JSON list of C-alpha atoms and ligand atoms in Angstrom, two decimals:
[
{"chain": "A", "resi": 1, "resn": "UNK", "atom": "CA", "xyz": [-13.21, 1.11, 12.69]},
{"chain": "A", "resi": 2, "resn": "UNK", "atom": "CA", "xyz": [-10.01, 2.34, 11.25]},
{"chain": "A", "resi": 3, "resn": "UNK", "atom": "CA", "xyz": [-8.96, 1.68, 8.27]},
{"chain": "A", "resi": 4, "resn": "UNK", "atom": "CA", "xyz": [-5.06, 1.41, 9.18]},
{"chain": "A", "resi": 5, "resn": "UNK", "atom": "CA", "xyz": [-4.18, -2.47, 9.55]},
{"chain": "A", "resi": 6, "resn": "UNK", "atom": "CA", "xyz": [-1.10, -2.39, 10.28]},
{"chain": "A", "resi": 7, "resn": "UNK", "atom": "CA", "xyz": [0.71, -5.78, 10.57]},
{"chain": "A", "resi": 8, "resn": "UNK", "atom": "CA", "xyz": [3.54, -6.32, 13.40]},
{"chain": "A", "resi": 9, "resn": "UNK", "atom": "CA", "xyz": [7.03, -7.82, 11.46]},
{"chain": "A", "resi": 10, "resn": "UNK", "atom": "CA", "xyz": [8.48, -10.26, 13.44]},
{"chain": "A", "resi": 11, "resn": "UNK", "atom": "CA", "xyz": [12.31, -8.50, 13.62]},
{"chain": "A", "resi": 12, "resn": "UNK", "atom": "CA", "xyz": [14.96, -11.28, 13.77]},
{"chain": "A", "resi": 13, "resn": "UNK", "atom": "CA", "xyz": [17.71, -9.78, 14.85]},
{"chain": "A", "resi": 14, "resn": "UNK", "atom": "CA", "xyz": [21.14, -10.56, 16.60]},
{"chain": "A", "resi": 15, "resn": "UNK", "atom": "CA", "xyz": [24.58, -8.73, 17.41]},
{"chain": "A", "resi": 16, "resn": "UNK", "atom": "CA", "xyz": [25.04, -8.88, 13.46]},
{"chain": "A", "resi": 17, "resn": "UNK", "atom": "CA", "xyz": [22.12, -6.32, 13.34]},
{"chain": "A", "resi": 18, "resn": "UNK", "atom": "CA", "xyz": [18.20, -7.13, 12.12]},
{"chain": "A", "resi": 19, "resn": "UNK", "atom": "CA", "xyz": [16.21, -9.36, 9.74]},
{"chain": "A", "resi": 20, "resn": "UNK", "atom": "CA", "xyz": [12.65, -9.74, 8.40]},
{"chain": "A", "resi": 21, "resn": "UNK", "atom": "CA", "xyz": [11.13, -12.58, 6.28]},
{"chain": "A", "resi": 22, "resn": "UNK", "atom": "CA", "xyz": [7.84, -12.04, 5.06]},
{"chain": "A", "resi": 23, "resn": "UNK", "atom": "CA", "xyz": [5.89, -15.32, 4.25]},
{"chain": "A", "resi": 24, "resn": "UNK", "atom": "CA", "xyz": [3.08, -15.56, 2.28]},
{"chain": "A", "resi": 25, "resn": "UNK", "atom": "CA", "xyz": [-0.02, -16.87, 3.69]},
{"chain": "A", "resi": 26, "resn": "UNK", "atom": "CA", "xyz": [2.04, -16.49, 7.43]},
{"chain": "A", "resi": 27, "resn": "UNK", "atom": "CA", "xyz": [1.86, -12.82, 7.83]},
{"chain": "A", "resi": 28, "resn": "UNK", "atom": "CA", "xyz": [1.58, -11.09, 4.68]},
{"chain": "A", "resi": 29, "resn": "UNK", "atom": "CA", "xyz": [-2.34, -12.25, 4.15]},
{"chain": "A", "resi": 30, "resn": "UNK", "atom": "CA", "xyz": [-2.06, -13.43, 1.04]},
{"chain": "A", "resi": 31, "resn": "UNK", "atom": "CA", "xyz": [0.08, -15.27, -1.52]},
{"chain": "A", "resi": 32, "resn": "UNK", "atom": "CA", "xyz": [3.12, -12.90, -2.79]},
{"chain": "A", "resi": 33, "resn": "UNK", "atom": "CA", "xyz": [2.80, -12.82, -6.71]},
{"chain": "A", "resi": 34, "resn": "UNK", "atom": "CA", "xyz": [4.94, -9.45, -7.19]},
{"chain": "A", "resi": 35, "resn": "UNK", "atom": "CA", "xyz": [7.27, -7.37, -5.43]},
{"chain": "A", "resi": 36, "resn": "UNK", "atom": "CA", "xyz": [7.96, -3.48, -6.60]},
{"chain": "A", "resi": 37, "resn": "UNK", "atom": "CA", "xyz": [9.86, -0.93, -4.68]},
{"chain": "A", "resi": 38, "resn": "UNK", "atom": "CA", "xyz": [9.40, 3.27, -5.15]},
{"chain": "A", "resi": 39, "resn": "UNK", "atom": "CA", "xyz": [12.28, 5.17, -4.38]},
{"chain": "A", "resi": 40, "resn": "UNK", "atom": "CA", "xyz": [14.06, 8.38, -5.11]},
{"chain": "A", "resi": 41, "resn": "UNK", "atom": "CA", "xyz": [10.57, 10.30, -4.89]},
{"chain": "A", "resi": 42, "resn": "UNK", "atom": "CA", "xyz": [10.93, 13.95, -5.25]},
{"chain": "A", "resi": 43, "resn": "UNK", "atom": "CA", "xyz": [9.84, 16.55, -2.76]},
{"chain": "A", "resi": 44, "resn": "UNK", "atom": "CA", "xyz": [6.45, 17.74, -3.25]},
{"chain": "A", "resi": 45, "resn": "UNK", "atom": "CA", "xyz": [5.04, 14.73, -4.84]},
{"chain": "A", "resi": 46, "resn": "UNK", "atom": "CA", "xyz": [1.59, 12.49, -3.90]},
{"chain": "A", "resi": 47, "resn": "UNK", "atom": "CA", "xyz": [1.28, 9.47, -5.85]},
{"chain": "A", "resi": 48, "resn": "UNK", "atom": "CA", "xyz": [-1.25, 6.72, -5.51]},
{"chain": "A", "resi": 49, "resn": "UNK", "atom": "CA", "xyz": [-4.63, 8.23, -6.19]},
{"chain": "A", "resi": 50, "resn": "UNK", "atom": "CA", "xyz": [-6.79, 4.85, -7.12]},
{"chain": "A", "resi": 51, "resn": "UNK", "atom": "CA", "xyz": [-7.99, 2.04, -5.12]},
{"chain": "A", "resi": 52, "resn": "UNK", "atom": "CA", "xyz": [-7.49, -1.71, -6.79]},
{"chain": "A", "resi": 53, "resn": "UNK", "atom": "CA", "xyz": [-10.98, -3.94, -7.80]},
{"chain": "A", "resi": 54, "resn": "UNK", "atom": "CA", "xyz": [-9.09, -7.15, -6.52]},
{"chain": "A", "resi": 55, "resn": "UNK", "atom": "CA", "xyz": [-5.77, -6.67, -5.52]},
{"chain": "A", "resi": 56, "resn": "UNK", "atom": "CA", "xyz": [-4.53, -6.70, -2.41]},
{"chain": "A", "resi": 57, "resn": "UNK", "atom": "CA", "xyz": [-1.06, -5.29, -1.31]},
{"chain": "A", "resi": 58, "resn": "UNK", "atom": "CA", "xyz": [1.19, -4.75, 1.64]},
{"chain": "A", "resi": 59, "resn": "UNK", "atom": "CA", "xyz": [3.29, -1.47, 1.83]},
{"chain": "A", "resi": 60, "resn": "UNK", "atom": "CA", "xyz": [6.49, -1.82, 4.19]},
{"chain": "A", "resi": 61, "resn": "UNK", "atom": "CA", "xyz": [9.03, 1.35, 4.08]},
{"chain": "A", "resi": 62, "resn": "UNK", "atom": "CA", "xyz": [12.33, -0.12, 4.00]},
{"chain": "A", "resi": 63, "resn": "UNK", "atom": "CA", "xyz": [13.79, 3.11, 4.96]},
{"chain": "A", "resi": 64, "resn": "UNK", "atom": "CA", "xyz": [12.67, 6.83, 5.77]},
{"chain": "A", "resi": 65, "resn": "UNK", "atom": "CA", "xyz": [9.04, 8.02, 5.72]},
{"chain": "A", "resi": 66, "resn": "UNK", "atom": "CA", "xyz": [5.68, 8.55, 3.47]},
{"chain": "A", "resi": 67, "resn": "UNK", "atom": "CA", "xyz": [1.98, 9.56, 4.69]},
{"chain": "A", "resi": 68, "resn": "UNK", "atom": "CA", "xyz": [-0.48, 7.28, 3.52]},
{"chain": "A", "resi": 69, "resn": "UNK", "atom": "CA", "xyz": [-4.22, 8.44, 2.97]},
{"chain": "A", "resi": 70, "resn": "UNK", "atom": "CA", "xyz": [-6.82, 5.60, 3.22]},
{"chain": "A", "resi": 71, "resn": "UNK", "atom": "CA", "xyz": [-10.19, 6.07, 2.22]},
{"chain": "A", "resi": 72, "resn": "UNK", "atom": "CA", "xyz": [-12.67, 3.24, 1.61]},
{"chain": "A", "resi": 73, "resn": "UNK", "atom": "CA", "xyz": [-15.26, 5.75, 0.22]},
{"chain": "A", "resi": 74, "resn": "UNK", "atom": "CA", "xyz": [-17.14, 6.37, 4.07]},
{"chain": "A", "resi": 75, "resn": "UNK", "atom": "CA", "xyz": [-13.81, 6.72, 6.32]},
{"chain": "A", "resi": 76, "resn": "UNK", "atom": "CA", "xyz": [-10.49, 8.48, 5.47]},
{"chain": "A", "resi": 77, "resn": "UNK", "atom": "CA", "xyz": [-7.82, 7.38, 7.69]},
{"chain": "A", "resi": 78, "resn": "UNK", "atom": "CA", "xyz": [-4.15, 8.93, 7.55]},
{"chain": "A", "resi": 79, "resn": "UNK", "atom": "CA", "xyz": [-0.64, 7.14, 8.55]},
{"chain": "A", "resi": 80, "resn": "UNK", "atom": "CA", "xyz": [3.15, 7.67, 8.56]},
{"chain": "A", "resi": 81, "resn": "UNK", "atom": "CA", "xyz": [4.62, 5.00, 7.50]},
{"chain": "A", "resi": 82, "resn": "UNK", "atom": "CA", "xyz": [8.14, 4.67, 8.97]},
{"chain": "A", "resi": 83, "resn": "UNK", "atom": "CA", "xyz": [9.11, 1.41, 10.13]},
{"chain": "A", "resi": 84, "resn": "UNK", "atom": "CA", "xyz": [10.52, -1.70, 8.25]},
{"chain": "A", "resi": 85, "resn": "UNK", "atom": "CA", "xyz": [9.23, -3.86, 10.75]},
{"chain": "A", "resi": 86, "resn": "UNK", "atom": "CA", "xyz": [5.56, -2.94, 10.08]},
{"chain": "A", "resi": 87, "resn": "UNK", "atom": "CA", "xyz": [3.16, -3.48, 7.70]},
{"chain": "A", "resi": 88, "resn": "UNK", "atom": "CA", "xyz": [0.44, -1.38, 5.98]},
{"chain": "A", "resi": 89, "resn": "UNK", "atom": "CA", "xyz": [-2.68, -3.36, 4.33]},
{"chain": "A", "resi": 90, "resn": "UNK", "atom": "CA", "xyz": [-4.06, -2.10, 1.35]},
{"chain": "A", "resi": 91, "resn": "UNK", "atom": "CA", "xyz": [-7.05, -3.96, 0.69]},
{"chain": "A", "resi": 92, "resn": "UNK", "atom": "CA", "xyz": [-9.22, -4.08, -1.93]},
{"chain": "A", "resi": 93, "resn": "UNK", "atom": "CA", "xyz": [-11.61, -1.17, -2.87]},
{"chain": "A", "resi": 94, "resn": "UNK", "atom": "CA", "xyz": [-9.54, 1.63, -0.61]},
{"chain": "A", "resi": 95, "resn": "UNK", "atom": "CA", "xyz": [-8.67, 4.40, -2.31]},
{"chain": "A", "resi": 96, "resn": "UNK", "atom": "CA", "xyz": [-4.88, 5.56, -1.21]},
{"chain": "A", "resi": 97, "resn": "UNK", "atom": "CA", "xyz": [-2.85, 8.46, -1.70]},
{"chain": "A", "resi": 98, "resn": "UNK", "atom": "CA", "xyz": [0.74, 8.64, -0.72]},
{"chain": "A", "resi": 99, "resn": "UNK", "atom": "CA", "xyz": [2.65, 11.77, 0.36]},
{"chain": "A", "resi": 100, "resn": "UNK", "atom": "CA", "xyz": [5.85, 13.65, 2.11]},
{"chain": "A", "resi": 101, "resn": "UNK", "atom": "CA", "xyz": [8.32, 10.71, 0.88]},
{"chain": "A", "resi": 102, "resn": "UNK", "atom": "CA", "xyz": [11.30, 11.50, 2.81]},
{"chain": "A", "resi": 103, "resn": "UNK", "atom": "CA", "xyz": [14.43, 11.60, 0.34]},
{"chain": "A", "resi": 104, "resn": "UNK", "atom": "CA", "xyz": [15.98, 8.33, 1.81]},
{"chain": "A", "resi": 105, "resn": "UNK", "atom": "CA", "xyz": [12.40, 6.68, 1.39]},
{"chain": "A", "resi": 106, "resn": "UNK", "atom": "CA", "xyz": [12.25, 2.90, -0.32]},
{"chain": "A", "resi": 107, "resn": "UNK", "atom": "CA", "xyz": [8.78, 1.69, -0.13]},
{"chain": "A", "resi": 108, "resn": "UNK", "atom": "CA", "xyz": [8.36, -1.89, -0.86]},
{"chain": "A", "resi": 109, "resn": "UNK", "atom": "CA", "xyz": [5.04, -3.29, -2.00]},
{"chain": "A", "resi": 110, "resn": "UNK", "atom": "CA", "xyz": [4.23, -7.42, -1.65]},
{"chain": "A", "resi": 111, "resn": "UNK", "atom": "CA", "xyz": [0.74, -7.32, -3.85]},
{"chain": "A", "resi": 112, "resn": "UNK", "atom": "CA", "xyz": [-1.30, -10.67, -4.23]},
{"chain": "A", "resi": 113, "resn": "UNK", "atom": "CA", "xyz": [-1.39, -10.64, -8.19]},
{"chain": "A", "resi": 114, "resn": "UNK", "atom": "CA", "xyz": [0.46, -9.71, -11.29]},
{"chain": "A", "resi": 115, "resn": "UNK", "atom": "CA", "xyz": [0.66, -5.83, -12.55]},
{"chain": "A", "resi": 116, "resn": "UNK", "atom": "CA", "xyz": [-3.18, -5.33, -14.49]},
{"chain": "A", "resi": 117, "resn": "UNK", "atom": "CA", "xyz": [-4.06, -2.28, -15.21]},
{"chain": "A", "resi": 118, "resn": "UNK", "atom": "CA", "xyz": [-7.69, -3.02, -15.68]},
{"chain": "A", "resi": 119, "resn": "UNK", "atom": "CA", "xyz": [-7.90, -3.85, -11.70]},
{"chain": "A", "resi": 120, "resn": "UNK", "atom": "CA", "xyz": [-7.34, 0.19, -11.17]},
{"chain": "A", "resi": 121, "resn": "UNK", "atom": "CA", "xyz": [-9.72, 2.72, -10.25]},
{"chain": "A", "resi": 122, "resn": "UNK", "atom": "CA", "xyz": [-7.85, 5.81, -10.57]},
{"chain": "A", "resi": 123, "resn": "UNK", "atom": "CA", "xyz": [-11.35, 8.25, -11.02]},
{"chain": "A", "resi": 124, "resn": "UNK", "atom": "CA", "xyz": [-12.68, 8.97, -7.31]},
{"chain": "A", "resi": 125, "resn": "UNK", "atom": "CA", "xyz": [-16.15, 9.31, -8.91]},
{"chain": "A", "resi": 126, "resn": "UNK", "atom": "CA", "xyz": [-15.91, 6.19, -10.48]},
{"chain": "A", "resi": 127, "resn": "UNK", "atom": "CA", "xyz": [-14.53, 5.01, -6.98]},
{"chain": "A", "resi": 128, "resn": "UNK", "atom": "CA", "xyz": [-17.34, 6.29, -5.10]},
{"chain": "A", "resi": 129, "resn": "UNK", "atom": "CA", "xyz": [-20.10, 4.78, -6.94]},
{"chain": "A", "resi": 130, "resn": "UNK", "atom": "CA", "xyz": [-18.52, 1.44, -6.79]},
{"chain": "A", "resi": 131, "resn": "UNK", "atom": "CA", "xyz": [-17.53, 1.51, -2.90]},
{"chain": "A", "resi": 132, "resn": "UNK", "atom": "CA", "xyz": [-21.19, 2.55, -2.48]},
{"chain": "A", "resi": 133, "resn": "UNK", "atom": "CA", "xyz": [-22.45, -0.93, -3.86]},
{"chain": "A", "resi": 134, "resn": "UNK", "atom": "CA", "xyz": [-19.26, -2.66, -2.38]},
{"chain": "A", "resi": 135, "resn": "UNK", "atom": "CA", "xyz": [-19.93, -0.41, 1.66]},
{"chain": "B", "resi": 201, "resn": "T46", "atom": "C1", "xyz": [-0.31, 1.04, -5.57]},
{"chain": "B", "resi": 201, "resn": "T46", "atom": "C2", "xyz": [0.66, 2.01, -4.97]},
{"chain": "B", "resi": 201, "resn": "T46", "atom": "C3", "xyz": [0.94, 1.74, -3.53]},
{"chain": "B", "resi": 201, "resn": "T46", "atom": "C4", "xyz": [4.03, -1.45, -13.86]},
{"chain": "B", "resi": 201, "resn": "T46", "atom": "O1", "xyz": [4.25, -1.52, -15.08]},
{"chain": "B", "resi": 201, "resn": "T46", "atom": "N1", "xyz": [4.08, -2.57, -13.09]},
{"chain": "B", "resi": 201, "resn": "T46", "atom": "C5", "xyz": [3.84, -2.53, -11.75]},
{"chain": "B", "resi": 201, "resn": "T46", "atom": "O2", "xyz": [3.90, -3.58, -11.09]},
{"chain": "B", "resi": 201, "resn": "T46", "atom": "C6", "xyz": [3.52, -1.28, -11.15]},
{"chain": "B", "resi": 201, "resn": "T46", "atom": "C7", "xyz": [3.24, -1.19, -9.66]},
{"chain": "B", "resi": 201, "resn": "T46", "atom": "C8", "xyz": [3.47, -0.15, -11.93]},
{"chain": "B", "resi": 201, "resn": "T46", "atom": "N2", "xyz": [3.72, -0.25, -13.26]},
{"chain": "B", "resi": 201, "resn": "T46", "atom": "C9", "xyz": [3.73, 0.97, -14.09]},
{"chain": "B", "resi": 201, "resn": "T46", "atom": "C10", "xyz": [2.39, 1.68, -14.24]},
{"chain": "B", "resi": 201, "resn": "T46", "atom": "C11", "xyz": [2.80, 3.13, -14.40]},
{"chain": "B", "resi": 201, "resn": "T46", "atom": "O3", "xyz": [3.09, 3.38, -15.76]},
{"chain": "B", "resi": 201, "resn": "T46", "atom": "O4", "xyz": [4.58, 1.91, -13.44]},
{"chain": "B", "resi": 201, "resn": "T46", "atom": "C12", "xyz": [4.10, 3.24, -13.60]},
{"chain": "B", "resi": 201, "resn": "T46", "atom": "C13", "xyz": [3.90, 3.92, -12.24]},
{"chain": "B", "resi": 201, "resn": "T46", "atom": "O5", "xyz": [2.79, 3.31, -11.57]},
{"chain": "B", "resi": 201, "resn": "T46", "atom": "P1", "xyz": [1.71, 4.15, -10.77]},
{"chain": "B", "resi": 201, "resn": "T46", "atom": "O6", "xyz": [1.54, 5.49, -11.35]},
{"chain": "B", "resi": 201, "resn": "T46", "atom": "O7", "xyz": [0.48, 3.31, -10.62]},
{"chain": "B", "resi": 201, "resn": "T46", "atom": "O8", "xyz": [2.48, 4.30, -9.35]},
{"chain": "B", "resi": 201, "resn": "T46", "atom": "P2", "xyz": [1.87, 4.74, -7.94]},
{"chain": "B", "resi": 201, "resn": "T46", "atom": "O9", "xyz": [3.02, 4.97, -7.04]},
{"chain": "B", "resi": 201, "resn": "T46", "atom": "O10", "xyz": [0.87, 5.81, -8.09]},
{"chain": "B", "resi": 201, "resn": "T46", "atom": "O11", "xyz": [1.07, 3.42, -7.42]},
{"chain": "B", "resi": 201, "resn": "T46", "atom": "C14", "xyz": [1.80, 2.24, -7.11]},
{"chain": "B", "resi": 201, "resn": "T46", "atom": "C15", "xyz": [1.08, 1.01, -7.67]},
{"chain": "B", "resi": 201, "resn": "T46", "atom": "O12", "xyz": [0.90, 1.15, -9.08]},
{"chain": "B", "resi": 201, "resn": "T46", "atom": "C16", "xyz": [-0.27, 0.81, -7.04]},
{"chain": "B", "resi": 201, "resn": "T46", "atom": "O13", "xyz": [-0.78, -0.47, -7.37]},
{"chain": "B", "resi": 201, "resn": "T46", "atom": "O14", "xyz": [-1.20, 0.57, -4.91]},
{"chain": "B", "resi": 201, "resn": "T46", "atom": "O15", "xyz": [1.90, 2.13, -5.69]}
]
């Protein structure tokens, strides 16, 4: 099975132009306790490069492009991300890597808890010996 979940945005749009309310516990997955954006990314740079104990996040690019890497220690799954109407789950225990950030990309993140820094893997080895027990 793949490891892209993509969720479908429900686009609400009239003559005036278009319009997306995410809903926690509707169809983002989980209850929305932060909200961060990334933007202004420059060329050439990955970021990501951990996987999160507990967390759980959906990645939605506003605007523009980035290539997602998924890898829950077994499968690696890749994805251009490139729609605001859609979706990208980022469960728990999946490593990601994010790359090729278009200039005009704005990457919004809806994650299910508050910023801990103690919920990141950011060591693959130490990723790979926990998605063993967790596989
Ligand atoms: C993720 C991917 C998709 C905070 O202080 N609060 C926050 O809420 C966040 C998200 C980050 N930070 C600090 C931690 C670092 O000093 O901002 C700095 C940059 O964060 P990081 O290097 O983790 O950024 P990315 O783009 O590698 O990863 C981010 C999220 O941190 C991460 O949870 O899943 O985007």
């Amino acid at each position: 099975m793949s490891l892209i979940t993509l969720i479908d945005l429900p686009v609400l749009g009239d003559e005036r132009g278009s319009l997306v309310a995410l809903e926690g516990n509707k169809n983002i997955p989980f209850e929305i306790k932060r909200v961060y954006y990334i933007y202004g990314t420059q060329k050439g740079v990955a970021r990501g490069f951990h996987a999160h104990k507990e967390l759980k996040q959906v990645a939605i690019c506003l605007s523009g492009s980035c290539r997602f890497v998924m890898d829950d220690g077994v499968k690696k799954n890749e994805f251009i991300l490139n729609s605001p109407s859609q979706g990208l789950l980022i469960d728990v225990m999946q490593w990601h890597e994010m790359y090729d950030f278009s200039e005009d990309c704005i990457l919004l993140v809806l994650a299910s808890d508050f910023y801990d820094e103690a919920d990141y893997i950011r060591n693959y080895d130490s990723f790979m010996k926990l998605s063993k027990r967790h596989n």
